Short mmCIF file of C-alpha atoms in Angstrom, two decimals:
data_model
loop_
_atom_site.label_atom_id
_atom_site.label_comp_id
_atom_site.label_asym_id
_atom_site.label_seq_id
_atom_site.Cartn_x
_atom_site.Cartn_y
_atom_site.Cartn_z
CA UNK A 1 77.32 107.11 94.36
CA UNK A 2 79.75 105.17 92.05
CA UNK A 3 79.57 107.30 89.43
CA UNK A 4 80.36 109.69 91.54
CA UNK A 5 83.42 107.84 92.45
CA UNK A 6 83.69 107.03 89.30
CA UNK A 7 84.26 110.72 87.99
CA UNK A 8 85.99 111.99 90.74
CA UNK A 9 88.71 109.48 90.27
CA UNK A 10 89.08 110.42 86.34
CA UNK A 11 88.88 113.88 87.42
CA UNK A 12 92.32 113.42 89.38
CA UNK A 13 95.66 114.54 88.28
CA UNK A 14 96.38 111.87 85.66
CA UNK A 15 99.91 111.18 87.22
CA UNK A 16 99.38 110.84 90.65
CA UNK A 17 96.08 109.00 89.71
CA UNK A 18 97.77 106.28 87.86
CA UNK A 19 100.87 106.03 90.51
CA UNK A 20 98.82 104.99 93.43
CA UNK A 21 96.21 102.80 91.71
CA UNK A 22 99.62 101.05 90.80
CA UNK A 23 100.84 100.64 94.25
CA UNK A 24 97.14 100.02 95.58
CA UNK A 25 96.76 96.79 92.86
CA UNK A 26 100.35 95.64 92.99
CA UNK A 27 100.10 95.83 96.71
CA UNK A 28 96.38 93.79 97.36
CA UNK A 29 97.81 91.46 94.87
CA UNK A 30 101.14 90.80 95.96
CA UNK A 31 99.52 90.52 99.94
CA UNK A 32 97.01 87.91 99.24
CA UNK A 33 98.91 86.32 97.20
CA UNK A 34 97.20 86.85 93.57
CA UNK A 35 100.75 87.92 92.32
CA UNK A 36 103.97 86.41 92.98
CA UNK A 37 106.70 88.96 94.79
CA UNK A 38 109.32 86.81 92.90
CA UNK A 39 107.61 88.97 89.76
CA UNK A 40 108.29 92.43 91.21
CA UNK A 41 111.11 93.11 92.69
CA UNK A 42 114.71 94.89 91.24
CA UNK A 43 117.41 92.90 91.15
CA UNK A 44 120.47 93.66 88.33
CA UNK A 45 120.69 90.39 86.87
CA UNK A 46 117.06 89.93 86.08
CA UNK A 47 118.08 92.92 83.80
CA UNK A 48 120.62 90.95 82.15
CA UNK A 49 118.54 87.64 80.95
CA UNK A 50 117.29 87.54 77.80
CA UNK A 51 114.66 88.89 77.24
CA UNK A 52 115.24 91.47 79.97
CA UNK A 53 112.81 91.80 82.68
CA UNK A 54 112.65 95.62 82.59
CA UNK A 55 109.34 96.11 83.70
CA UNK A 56 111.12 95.84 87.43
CA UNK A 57 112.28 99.19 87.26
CA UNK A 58 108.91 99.89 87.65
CA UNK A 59 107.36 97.48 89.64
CA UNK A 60 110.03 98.01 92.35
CA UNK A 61 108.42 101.50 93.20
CA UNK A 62 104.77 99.84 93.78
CA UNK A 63 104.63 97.65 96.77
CA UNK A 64 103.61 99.36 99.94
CA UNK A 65 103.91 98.43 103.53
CA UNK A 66 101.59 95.78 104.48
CA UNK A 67 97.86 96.27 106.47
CA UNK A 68 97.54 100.25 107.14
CA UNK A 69 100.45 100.89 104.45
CA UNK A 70 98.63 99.67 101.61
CA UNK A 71 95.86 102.11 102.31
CA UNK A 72 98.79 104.85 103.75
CA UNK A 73 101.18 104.66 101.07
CA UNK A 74 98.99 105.09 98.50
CA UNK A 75 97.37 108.25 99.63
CA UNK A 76 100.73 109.91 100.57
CA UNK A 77 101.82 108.75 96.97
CA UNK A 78 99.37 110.53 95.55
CA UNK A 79 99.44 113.53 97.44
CA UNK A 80 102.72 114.15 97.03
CA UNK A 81 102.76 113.95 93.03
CA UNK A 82 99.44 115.71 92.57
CA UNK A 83 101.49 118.93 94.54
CA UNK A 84 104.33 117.87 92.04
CA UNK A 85 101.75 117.75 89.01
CA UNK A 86 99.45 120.51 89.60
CA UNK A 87 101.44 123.23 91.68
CA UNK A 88 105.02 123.18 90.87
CA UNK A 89 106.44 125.52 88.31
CA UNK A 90 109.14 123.39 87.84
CA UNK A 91 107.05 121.36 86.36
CA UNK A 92 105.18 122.54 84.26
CA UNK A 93 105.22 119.90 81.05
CA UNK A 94 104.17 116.86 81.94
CA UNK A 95 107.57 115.28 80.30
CA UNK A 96 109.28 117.02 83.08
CA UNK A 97 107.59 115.14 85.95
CA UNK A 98 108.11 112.25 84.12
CA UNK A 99 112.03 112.58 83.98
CA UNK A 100 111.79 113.49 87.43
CA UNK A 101 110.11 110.52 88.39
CA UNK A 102 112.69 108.24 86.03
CA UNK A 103 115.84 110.27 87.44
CA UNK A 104 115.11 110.16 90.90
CA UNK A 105 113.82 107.06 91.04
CA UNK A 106 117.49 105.98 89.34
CA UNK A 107 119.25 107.33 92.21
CA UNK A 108 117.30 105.68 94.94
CA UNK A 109 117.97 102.59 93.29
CA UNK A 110 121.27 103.08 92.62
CA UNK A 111 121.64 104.04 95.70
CA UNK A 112 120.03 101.20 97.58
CA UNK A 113 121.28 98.67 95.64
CA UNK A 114 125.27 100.39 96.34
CA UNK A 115 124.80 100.75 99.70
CA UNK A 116 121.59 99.14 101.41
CA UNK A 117 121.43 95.93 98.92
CA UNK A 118 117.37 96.79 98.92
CA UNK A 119 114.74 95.47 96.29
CA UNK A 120 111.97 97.65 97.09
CA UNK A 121 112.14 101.45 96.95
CA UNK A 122 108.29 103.06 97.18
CA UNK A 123 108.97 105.11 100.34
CA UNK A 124 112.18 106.73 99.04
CA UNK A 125 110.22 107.96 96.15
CA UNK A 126 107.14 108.84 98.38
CA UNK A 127 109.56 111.16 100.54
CA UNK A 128 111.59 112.42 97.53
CA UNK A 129 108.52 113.99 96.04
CA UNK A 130 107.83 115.28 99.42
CA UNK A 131 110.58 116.51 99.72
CA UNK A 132 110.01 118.27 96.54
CA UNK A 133 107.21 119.28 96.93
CA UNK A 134 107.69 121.12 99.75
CA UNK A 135 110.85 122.31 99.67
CA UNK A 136 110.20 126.45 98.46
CA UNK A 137 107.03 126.75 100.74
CA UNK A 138 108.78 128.59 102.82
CA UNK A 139 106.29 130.51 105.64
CA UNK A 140 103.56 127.99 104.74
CA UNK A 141 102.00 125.44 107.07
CA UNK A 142 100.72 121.97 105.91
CA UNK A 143 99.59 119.32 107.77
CA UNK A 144 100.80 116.01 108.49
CA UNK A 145 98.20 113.65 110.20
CA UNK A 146 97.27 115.80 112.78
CA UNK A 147 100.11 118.03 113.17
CA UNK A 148 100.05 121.81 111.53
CA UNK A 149 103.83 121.64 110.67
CA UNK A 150 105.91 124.04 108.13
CA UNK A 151 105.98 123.15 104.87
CA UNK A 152 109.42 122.22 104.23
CA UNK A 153 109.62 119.94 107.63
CA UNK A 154 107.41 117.44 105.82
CA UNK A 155 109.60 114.89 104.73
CA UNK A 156 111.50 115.08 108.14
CA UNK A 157 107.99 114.49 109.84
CA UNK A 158 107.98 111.70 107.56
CA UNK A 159 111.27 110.20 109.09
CA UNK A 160 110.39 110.90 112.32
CA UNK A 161 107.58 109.01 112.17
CA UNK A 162 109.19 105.82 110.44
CA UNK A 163 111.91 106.32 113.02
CA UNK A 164 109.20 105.60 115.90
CA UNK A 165 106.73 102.91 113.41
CA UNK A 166 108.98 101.32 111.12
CA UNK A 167 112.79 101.83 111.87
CA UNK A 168 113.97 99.27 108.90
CA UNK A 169 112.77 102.52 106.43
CA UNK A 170 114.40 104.99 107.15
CA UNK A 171 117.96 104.14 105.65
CA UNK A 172 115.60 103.96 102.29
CA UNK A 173 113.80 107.68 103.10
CA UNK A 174 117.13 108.86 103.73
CA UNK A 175 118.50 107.87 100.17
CA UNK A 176 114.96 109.33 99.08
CA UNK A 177 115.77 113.07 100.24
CA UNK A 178 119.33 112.66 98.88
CA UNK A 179 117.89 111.46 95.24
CA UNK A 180 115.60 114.88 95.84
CA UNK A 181 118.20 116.84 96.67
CA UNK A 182 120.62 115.53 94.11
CA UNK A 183 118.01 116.31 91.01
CA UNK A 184 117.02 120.08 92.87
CA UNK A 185 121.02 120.93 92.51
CA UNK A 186 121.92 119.12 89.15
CA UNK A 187 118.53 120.94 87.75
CA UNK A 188 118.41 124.49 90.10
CA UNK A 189 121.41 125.28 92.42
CA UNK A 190 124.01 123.94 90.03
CA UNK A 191 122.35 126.47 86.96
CA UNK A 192 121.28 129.11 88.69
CA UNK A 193 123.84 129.87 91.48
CA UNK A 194 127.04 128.47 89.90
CA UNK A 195 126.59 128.84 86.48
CA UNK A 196 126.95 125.84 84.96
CA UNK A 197 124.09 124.17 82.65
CA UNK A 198 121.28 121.72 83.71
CA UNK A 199 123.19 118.60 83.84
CA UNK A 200 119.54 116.65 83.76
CA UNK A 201 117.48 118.57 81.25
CA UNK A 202 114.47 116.42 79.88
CA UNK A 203 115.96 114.53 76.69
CA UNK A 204 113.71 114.89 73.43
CA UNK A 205 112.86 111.08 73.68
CA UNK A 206 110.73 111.70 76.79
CA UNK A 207 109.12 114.14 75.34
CA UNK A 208 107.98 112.18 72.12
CA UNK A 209 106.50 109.38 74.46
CA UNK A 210 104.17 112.33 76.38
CA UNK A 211 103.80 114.08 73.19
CA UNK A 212 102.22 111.57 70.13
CA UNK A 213 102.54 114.04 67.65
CA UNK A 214 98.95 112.16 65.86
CA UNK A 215 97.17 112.57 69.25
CA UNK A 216 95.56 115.74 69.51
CA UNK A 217 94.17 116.82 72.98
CA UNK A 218 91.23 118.79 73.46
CA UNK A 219 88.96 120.14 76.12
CA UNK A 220 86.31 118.37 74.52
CA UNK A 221 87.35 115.07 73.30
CA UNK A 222 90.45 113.55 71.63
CA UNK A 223 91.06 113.63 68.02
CA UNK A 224 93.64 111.33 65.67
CA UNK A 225 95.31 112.72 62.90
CA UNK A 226 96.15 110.60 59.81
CA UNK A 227 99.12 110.30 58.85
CA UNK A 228 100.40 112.74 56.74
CA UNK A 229 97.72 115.26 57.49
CA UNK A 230 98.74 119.14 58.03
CA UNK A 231 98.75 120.76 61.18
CA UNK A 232 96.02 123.47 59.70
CA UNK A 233 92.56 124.29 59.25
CA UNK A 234 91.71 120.89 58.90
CA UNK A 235 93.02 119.50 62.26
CA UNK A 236 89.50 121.83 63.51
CA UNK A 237 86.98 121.09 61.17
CA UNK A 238 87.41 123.90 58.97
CA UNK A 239 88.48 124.22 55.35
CA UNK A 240 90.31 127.09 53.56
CA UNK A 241 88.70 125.73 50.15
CA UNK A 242 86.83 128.06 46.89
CA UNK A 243 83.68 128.27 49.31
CA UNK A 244 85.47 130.96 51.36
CA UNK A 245 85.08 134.84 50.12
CA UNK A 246 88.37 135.80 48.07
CA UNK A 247 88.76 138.76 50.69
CA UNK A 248 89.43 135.70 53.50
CA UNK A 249 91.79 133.92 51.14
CA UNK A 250 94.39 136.23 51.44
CA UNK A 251 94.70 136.81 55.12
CA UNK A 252 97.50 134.52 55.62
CA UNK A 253 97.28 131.57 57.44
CA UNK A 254 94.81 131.19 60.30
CA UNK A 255 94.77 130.52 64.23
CA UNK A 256 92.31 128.26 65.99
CA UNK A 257 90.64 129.55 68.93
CA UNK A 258 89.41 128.05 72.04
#
């Protein structure tokens, strides 16, 4: 049964995967007390000591609600950036999510921190990406807890029910479905129905952290290039050397399959 587990968990959508087992571990550990809040949370000036604490633009996004939340939050987490992961065509590079997440993410805090003075932002990023997520499912039903609801009312389900549960959220959710709807126009509306360019197209830097150029992925395995190796026959175990016929040799260069 636990390897079961085991492989169904590695089998998940590496993104969403690694989001809530963040929130799950920052939240068990910050509730019973194995990690200090004091280490988590955003404030500016921790940004500003030297060294910088900038692993709080991070952490800031992981602690759930207490009790039912930590188990909650997670799972809607997750949900919502597996949809974003596996069935959006918007994106469809995994750099792309990423800047999503780090753009979005920026606005809630920005905004927060402008107007709301918050130091924790998970459940504007939970409803942004359902928000998302959801937003061009036009004429298809989903389900929220028990509820068969359209698609795109989601992330209003989602303030309706903080708005009955947990009041204190919702200023944060709202600020989450303006971040959401800030990125769709910037990256969609703005390009497509005004004509202006993508004011937050994914910047070449993101794309070298999800893309090691010496990391080659494969169904089968992962392989590392040394450095200074060619991107050729050799990267797949095969060699264009004096044991092929002379016929082959002059074919041009080859293409891997599989």
């Amino acid at each position: 049964m636990s390897s079961e587990i085991l492989d169904a968990y590695w089998a998940a959508p590496p993104m969403a995967r690694t989001l809530a087992t963040a929130i799950f571990v920052t939240s068990v550990s910050v509730y019973t007390s194995l990690l200090p809040v004091s280490w988590i949370y955003f404030s500016e000036d921790r940004l500003l000591r030297l060294p910088p604490e900038i692993w709080r633009l991070a952490t800031a996004f992981f602690l759930s609600g207490p009790q039912i939340g930590i188990i909650l939050d997670p799972y809607f987490a997750y949900q919502s950036l597996k949809q974003l992961e596996t069935a959006n065509l918007k994106f469809a590079r995994k750099e792309d999510l990423l800047w999503y997440l780090m753009t979005v993410g920026g606005f809630i805090m920005l905004l927060n921190r402008i107007f709301l003075g918050g130091y924790f932002f998970l459940h504007g990023l939970i409803i942004a990406m359902a928000y998302t997520a959801n937003q061009d499912l036009r004429g298809v039903k989903s389900t929220y807890f028990f509820f068969t609801v359209p698609a795109q009312a989601v992330p209003y389900c989602m303030l309706v029910g903080s708005l009955l549960m947990s009041p204190g959220l919702v200023p944060l959710q709202i600020t989450g479905i303006i971040a959401a709807h800030l990125h769709d126009f910037l990256t969609r509306l703005w390009p497509e129905f005004g004509g202006g360019p993508n004011l937050l197209a994914t910047p070449a830097f993101v794309s070298h952290l999800v893309q090691t150029p010496r990391v080659l992925q494969r169904d089968y395995g992962t392989a590392i290039r040394p450095p200074g190796a060619q991107a050729s026959g050799s990267s797949t175990g095969a060699s264009a050397g004096s044991l092929l016929p002379d016929s082959w040799k002059t074919r041009g260069s080859g293409h891997r399959l599989g």
